[in-house]
Structures are given as C-alpha cells and as structure tokens.
Amino acid sequence: MRITSTSCICPVLVCLCFVQRCYGAAHHGSIKVTRNQTRHIEGETEVHHRPKRGWVWNQFFVLEEHMGPDPQYVGKLHSNSDKGDGSVKYILTGEGAGTIFIIDDTTGDIHSTKSLDREQKTHYVLHAQAIDRRTNKPLEPESEFIIKVQDINDNAPKFTDGPYIVTVPEMSEMGTSVLQVTATDADDPTYGNSARVVYSILQGQPYFSVDPKTGVIRTALHNMDREAREHYSVVIQAKDMAGQVGGLSGSTTVNITLTDVNDNPPRFPQKHYQLYVPESAQVGSAVGKIKANDADTGSNADMKYTIINGDGAGVFSISTDKETREGILSLKKPLNYEKKKSYTLNIEGANTHLDFRFSHLGPFKDVTMLKIIVGDVDEPPLFTMPSYLMEVYENAKIGTAVGTVTAQDPDTANSLVRYFIDHNTEEDRYFTIDANTGTIKTARIFDREETPWYNITVAASEIDNPGLVSHVPVGIRILDVNDNPPELAREYDVVVCENAKPGQVIQTITATDKDNSANGARFHFSLDEGLFLNPNFTLRDNEDNTASILTRRRRYRRTTQDVYYLPILISDGGVPPLSSSSTLTVRVCACERDGRVRTCHAEAFLSSAGLSTGALIAILLCVVILLVFSLAIVVLFITLRRSKKEPLIISEEDVRENVVTYDDEGGGEEDTEAFDITALRNPSAAEELKYRRDVRPEVKPAPRHHPSSSLDSINVQEFIKQRLAEADLDPSVPPYDSLQTYAYEGHRSETGSISSLDSVTTQSDQDYNYLGDWGPEFKKLAELYGEIESERTT
C-alpha cells in the first residue's frame, strides 16, 4: 500500500504546505521498502520485487485551525493489491477514527472533518488495514501510522506573573539589575519561529532598559534620586516570530520604586531660634520643641539632638521623639526670673545611621542656636526649708511653743506672708500657728506612748494675693518622759517540781516599760520580802534586764502546800526612777526525772501509773471480790475446825505413815531474822535430841560432842551426811517409814545474798535510774527510790 499526502486546499498556505510536505518527507517520514520501490544510483534504475507486500508509509501532517468549508485532505492509503476495481476495502481505526478522521474505503483517501488545535493535542495514532471486500480477509497486515498536527503561529506570548512590583535602591550605578521578566508562547518551539520571543521596552525610557533575549531589566541612568522621583512604571513587550513583522506580541507592566538611602544630611530650617519659658515652669516638664529636616525616610532620617554648649546646658535638657523626630526641650532646674532672665543653647541634630558610600555628601549633622527668654510670674511664698522637723515633750502644757516656720515672697514686691495650718486630718487640730510669725504651739496634752509622732501641713500665702499658696510638711516628734513604771513582760506560769533541789532555776522573767530606752532600758529586780526572808524561793538579778527564780530548799509537797505567792519588785533607770510590784504564782507539781511536769493536782496520784478510770474501777472490784472470798475461806476454816473431834497428836497405838512438812521460805542464807541458820551450821547447837511428836522413844541417845569451831568453818554438807547416818543407825527409829528432808543449797554465793530484808539499814551503791524506763506503772517506785538516793547523797 502506498500513502500519498496532497497539498493544502487553502491557496494562502500552498507555499507553507509545500515546505511542510518536503520537510516531512525528508525528516519525519518513516519509509518501509515496498514491493515496487525504485532507487536511482548513478543514473541506473534498480527494481526489487516482493510479491506479498505493497505498503508505503509516511507520517501524515495536518494543519491546525483549518477554517475551510470542506474537510481538510490529509492523505491517501493505497495497496498494490488494489486493481482499481473496488475489490479492496480500506479500514481506519484508532484515535479520532470515524469522528475526526474519515477514510473513503474504496479510494483510501483520508480527510479531517474538524478544526484541530496543536496546543491541545499534537498527534493522533491510527491503524490502517486493507481487506478483500468479497471475502473480508485482510490483504495486508494491520499497520500503525501517526497523523501530526502541524503548528501555525496562533498564540501570542504571555507574561504569567505580571504585573510586577519591584524596588531598587536610589543612587544605584547604571546597569544595576532590577528584575528579569519571562514570557511564554504556547506555539511549537521546535518548528519555525512561532515561539521565538524577543523583549523590548515600550515605556520607561531613558531610566530603564531591557535585554531583548533574557528579559532582564536594568537601570539606564546614573544616580537616580528618590527625593526627585520615587515611582516608575515600565511597560515591557514580548513578540514572537523573532520580532518580525506579522508576529504576535504581549506586554506587561513593571512598577519600580526607588528605596531610600542616607544621602541627605539633616538641616535646621533656621540658624537662630527664640523660646519663651515662664519661671513657674515645673522641673521635668517639656518647655519647647525643635526639629531638623531630613529628606530621607525611615531609619535614614533618625535623629539625635544634643546641647553642645551654652550657659543653659545645666538648666535644660533635650531628648528625641522617635515618632516625630523632634527635639524635646525639658527643664532640669527651676527658673528664677529675678536671678537670670535668659539662656543661650547651641543644639546639634545628627543622623544616627550613616552610609559611608555617601560620606562625601556630608557632614550629616547641623547646628542651630536657641535663645530662651525667662518670663516673670507672680510666685507664691517660698519656705526656707523643704520640710521641718520639730520636737516637744509629752505632758507639756497647752500653748507650749514647738517651733517656727518661715516663708518669703520671692518676687521683687516682697509682699507680707500669712501662715495657717491645713486642717485636713485630726492630727492638724492638735496644734495652732501664729499667722504672722509662723510659730507652732500645742493645743492638747500629748502622751508619747499613745502617739509618738504627728505630721501636719503648714500653708503660706501672700496678703496681697491670697490665691498664691505654698505648702510645707512639718513632722513633730513627741519626746518621752519617764511616766510609766516597768512591769512584767507577760503572765508567767511558774512551776516547781516536788523533787527540786536547792539553787535550781525554775523560771526566768523579763520586764517591759512603755517609756523608750532612755527612761527604762535598765531594769532592777528584787523580792519584795518586807521584814521576813523568804524560806522557799530567792531571786537573782541577771543584770541583762532579766531575773531568775531559784529554789531555796528541797522537796516541796503538794499535800502540804500546792501554791506559793512570790512578790517581785521591778524598778527602771529613768529620772526619776519608777518601780512596780508584781506577784508570781508558783505551783507545786509532780515531775519526771528529766524535769517534765507529770501532774500538778493532788487528786492525780492514782492516775500516775497511766491507768484509766475504767481500769481503776475494775481493780477495785477485784479487790472487793478477793476480800469477800478470803472472808469466806476464814469462816469455812473455823467451821471445820470446830467440827473436828480428833486430836492433832496421834496416840502411841496409832501406827501409820506420817510425813511432816515444813514449807517455810526464808530469805536465803543471809536471812537471820526469818530462820536461824546457826542451828544448821553448828552441830553443837543440835546435840540435844529433838523428840518426835508422834513417837515416844525408849532409849535416849548419847550426846555427841564436837570440837568447837567458828560458824564459818562448819561444812554444812558434811553435817547433813552425818545427820543422815545417825538417822539410819538410830535404834529409836519407828517401825514404819519416816521421811526427813535435808536440802543443801551449796556454798555461800560470792555475789552475796539477794535478800532485801536488811537492805533498809545497809548502805547501797545501787543506781535506780533504770526504774524510770520501766513505764508508767513503775513511776511512783522510781520517784521513791530517787528521793531516797537524793537524801543519801545529801
């Protein structure tokens, strides 16, 4: 099959279609060798025959934006199998087949039925096939080909980011880059000059220029001054077809603003200024303003004002208002027309941010002279002192002079002055003032202990002009007089323990005096004993405004006396000295060994063991029950004894076993009161035979004699063995068994006896302090042994 493209129908584009067709055949066509392809080499014709295929493929091209009434012819499909008899049927499938592109199935002619836009779709992919119309069998395999939309210059360049707003510093060098603009063209940049853009400036010359290829805008003049012109509007044009006639164009606006630099020094509009300031102006107030002009803006116009010289540099000060950039003149010291009527100041205004590139345009500062005229004002009286301090003794009589205030008219007229007290508070009514002399006197009798200080305000006005009034504060201190005796600093709760020792400090007391330290700083303490010496307590003056209460004896008993009253005499060191008497109440209390108070009530002995009321009641009930039970046993025993008929002594004919027990417990070997151990230790003391109560012996044994020896030399163990042998050989032993028990406790203990029967009369080094750690049940016992130990030590 061979594909042939034809020329455009539109006569205007014949030349363009011809160029396109040749250009496409030379560069864009992809040619498959057909059965009857002929190639000329050096004048010869060579023919190759392929009987099965006969396709000639090229890329088809169709112009965009076709506006003709008839469909645009695209090309032709032809197969070598087509003999022209209509037996071959051409079929077209793919993108746009049947809608955009149609084919004559007999001739193979392809037409475009719609106007195409390359900017929307650049090409279409289609498939062609030739089949036998009679058998519907393909004569050639289906092949793919492309129809490209040929571009025409139908899109003008566009500035997508415009309009532009940009700044550039003033006084920039010529050629300084301002901005680069870019225009885009939707046409095909690979075909022709439809998308080749050239830039030019339509408005903004001679201040700015633009690079025709890159679109870079630059300054075209030297030293463009913002103060002369600040805003510029530059119009840039972009034209395609490389700027040739017939090309399409687009434009945009670039708004350029010159930014400020510090290229203008400040300047005062005048070299001499004059300012009027009344002498009544308050210190610290603003009295005037001055300003130096600067054509720059922002920080480049920031200013600082200073007073560089002049006779008023110490009286006036100047500061800068950052908002208005003005110099604010303030008063540092009060003005006095009568002393000085004018001042001269030299004021400098200078930029604070300098640009050294423009230092040749300086200096960036300026100086002007300011003359200040002081205005005369009728002023109120002026006191000789800003405040007064006076003193007066308390208890002073009414009308006592306290002090004098003085004021004068500062004006040249020197008018007379009248004084009075502002009665704004109650304190102002405690004093009076002489209207002519200014002498202040008391109007009441003062008590320093009630109010030690008074503050009043004295006013002075001119007699000729009472509306001009000045005020001064007056402080009056009330001086102290020794009119208050000392007294105890507080109520003291003094406690003395029952087991207190002589010379023991039980309380330290202090005193206070309503008078100040000059009349009561040193206190003297003593006992107000009268004619008798206190046998129970004494007082010691510590000479530091304190005194100590000490015990004079030991062992105070609550049962005897539970409260003591101790009169104390206190005197101060004022002139004249004053004294007062106070009574201390001393309570007697039971205390722990470490001095802690346990109880101060006489009825609290039973509770000292730490038992509650319920526990005490239970103990009393137990005691009552035990007494009743014991009484019942005694009654039973007496009843049984009276009812018994037999004697306690067994007769001689009564032969039976008898065990006599002795269950007396003594206090040990050292217990000589409960049991006499001498009889056991000394054999001679037991020589006399003790007859049995139940047997009457017939033969009296011979007495045994032993050598005399001291008691300590007797071996008790040997004595018991000897007695045991005698019992075994005794002929008077009854015929029944008789048990005699001898218990041997061993030798005397080296640590001594543990018996306490004779501990009352012996001297002991035993320390009973541990009894205080046994709990509340043993507190009374610990207290008793503690007192015994104290008596022994004493």
Tab-separated table of C-alpha atoms in Angstrom, residues 221-368:
chain	number	residue	atom	x	y	z
A	221	LEU	CA	20.885	56.300	34.308
A	222	HIS	CA	23.421	57.240	36.966
A	223	ASN	CA	22.377	58.459	40.469
A	224	MET	CA	18.633	58.162	40.220
A	225	ASP	CA	17.458	60.237	43.216
A	226	ARG	CA	14.431	59.052	45.210
A	227	GLU	CA	13.870	62.535	46.541
A	228	ALA	CA	13.460	63.739	42.901
A	229	ARG	CA	11.257	60.856	41.704
A	230	GLU	CA	10.339	57.721	43.616
A	231	HIS	CA	7.993	55.641	41.402
A	232	TYR	CA	8.384	54.457	37.802
A	233	SER	CA	6.029	52.467	35.560
A	234	VAL	CA	7.843	50.426	32.900
A	235	VAL	CA	5.986	48.563	30.078
A	236	ILE	CA	7.784	45.530	28.574
A	237	GLN	CA	6.686	43.888	25.286
A	238	ALA	CA	7.360	40.280	24.197
A	239	LYS	CA	6.928	39.495	20.433
A	240	ASP	CA	7.231	36.082	18.709
A	241	MET	CA	8.465	35.280	15.189
A	242	ALA	CA	11.752	36.720	16.464
A	243	GLY	CA	10.237	40.173	16.379
A	244	GLN	CA	9.480	40.086	12.648
A	245	VAL	CA	6.523	41.761	11.064
A	246	GLY	CA	3.410	39.682	11.451
A	247	GLY	CA	4.489	38.198	14.801
A	248	LEU	CA	2.155	38.176	17.761
A	249	SER	CA	3.035	40.166	20.943
A	250	GLY	CA	2.090	40.547	24.597
A	251	SER	CA	3.057	43.147	27.211
A	252	THR	CA	3.254	43.605	30.958
A	253	THR	CA	3.794	46.448	33.415
A	254	VAL	CA	6.655	46.622	35.906
A	255	ASN	CA	6.182	49.121	38.761
A	256	ILE	CA	9.601	50.125	40.089
A	257	THR	CA	10.093	52.052	43.339
A	258	LEU	CA	13.372	53.615	44.406
A	259	THR	CA	14.205	52.809	48.027
A	260	ASP	CA	15.834	55.356	50.285
A	261	VAL	CA	19.484	55.557	51.288
A	262	ASN	CA	21.023	58.064	53.655
A	263	ASP	CA	22.231	60.521	51.054
A	264	ASN	CA	20.740	63.696	52.555
A	265	PRO	CA	22.155	65.339	55.739
A	266	PRO	CA	19.775	66.933	58.269
A	267	ARG	CA	19.272	70.680	58.140
A	268	PHE	CA	17.658	73.129	60.581
A	269	PRO	CA	15.318	75.499	58.754
A	270	GLN	CA	16.737	78.428	60.757
A	271	LYS	CA	20.064	79.168	62.288
A	272	HIS	CA	18.563	81.094	65.227
A	273	TYR	CA	15.515	80.307	67.361
A	274	GLN	CA	13.933	82.060	70.325
A	275	LEU	CA	11.774	80.430	73.045
A	276	TYR	CA	9.755	81.958	75.905
A	277	VAL	CA	9.560	79.958	79.166
A	278	PRO	CA	7.800	81.278	82.313
A	279	GLU	CA	9.698	80.976	85.545
A	280	SER	CA	6.790	78.969	87.011
A	281	ALA	CA	7.526	76.026	84.708
A	282	GLN	CA	7.797	72.769	86.650
A	283	VAL	CA	11.066	70.837	86.754
A	284	GLY	CA	10.904	67.875	84.355
A	285	SER	CA	8.218	69.378	82.139
A	286	ALA	CA	8.650	69.934	78.390
A	287	VAL	CA	9.053	73.624	77.587
A	288	GLY	CA	9.642	73.530	73.796
A	289	LYS	CA	10.349	71.573	70.589
A	290	ILE	CA	12.831	71.925	67.751
A	291	LYS	CA	13.291	69.910	64.529
A	292	ALA	CA	15.903	69.481	61.811
A	293	ASN	CA	14.572	68.432	58.403
A	294	ASP	CA	15.891	65.342	56.619
A	295	ALA	CA	14.717	64.430	53.091
A	296	ASP	CA	15.426	60.755	53.761
A	297	THR	CA	12.892	58.358	55.263
A	298	GLY	CA	12.855	55.501	57.739
A	299	SER	CA	15.982	54.809	59.746
A	300	ASN	CA	17.980	57.025	57.389
A	301	ALA	CA	16.143	60.014	58.870
A	302	ASP	CA	16.606	59.016	62.528
A	303	MET	CA	17.953	61.934	64.519
A	304	LYS	CA	19.647	62.605	67.823
A	305	TYR	CA	19.643	66.049	69.403
A	306	THR	CA	22.244	67.253	71.897
A	307	ILE	CA	23.112	70.500	73.651
A	308	ILE	CA	26.761	71.035	72.802
A	309	ASN	CA	27.361	74.270	74.696
A	310	GLY	CA	25.716	77.369	76.145
A	311	ASP	CA	25.041	78.807	79.562
A	312	GLY	CA	21.796	76.877	79.875
A	313	ALA	CA	23.272	73.375	79.441
A	314	GLY	CA	22.880	72.668	83.162
A	315	VAL	CA	19.341	74.039	83.383
A	316	PHE	CA	17.805	72.457	80.283
A	317	SER	CA	17.987	69.001	78.673
A	318	ILE	CA	16.937	67.754	75.243
A	319	SER	CA	15.664	64.346	74.092
A	320	THR	CA	14.481	62.929	70.761
A	321	ASP	CA	10.927	61.889	69.929
A	322	LYS	CA	11.382	58.781	67.763
A	323	GLU	CA	7.980	59.153	66.133
A	324	THR	CA	8.139	62.788	65.083
A	325	ARG	CA	11.960	63.061	65.087
A	326	GLU	CA	11.697	66.284	67.086
A	327	GLY	CA	13.957	67.519	69.847
A	328	ILE	CA	12.002	67.890	73.137
A	329	LEU	CA	13.453	70.582	75.424
A	330	SER	CA	12.845	69.920	79.155
A	331	LEU	CA	13.579	71.831	82.341
A	332	LYS	CA	16.181	70.307	84.685
A	333	LYS	CA	16.268	73.024	87.354
A	334	PRO	CA	13.728	75.664	88.456
A	335	LEU	CA	13.867	79.059	86.793
A	336	ASN	CA	14.067	82.336	88.664
A	337	TYR	CA	13.393	85.465	86.730
A	338	GLU	CA	14.857	87.601	89.493
A	339	LYS	CA	18.206	85.786	89.194
A	340	LYS	CA	18.553	85.094	85.447
A	341	LYS	CA	16.328	86.348	82.667
A	342	SER	CA	17.657	84.453	79.593
A	343	TYR	CA	19.737	81.448	78.479
A	344	THR	CA	21.535	80.542	75.241
A	345	LEU	CA	21.798	76.968	73.923
A	346	ASN	CA	23.639	75.515	70.889
A	347	ILE	CA	21.692	72.456	69.710
A	348	GLU	CA	23.043	69.848	67.291
A	349	GLY	CA	20.952	67.420	65.224
A	350	ALA	CA	22.791	64.436	63.709
A	351	ASN	CA	21.816	61.252	61.850
A	352	THR	CA	22.277	58.043	63.801
A	353	HIS	CA	22.627	55.659	60.787
A	354	LEU	CA	25.338	56.729	58.354
A	355	ASP	CA	26.105	55.271	54.905
A	356	PHE	CA	29.799	55.784	54.247
A	357	ARG	CA	29.279	55.488	50.465
A	358	PHE	CA	27.763	58.947	50.598
A	359	SER	CA	30.013	60.497	53.225
A	360	HIS	CA	31.206	62.939	50.565
A	361	LEU	CA	27.716	64.493	50.677
A	362	GLY	CA	28.038	65.304	54.422
A	363	PRO	CA	28.531	66.214	57.134
A	364	PHE	CA	25.311	64.509	58.246
A	365	LYS	CA	24.607	66.918	61.125
A	366	ASP	CA	23.620	70.535	61.651
A	367	VAL	CA	23.792	73.090	64.488
A	368	THR	CA	21.442	75.904	65.457
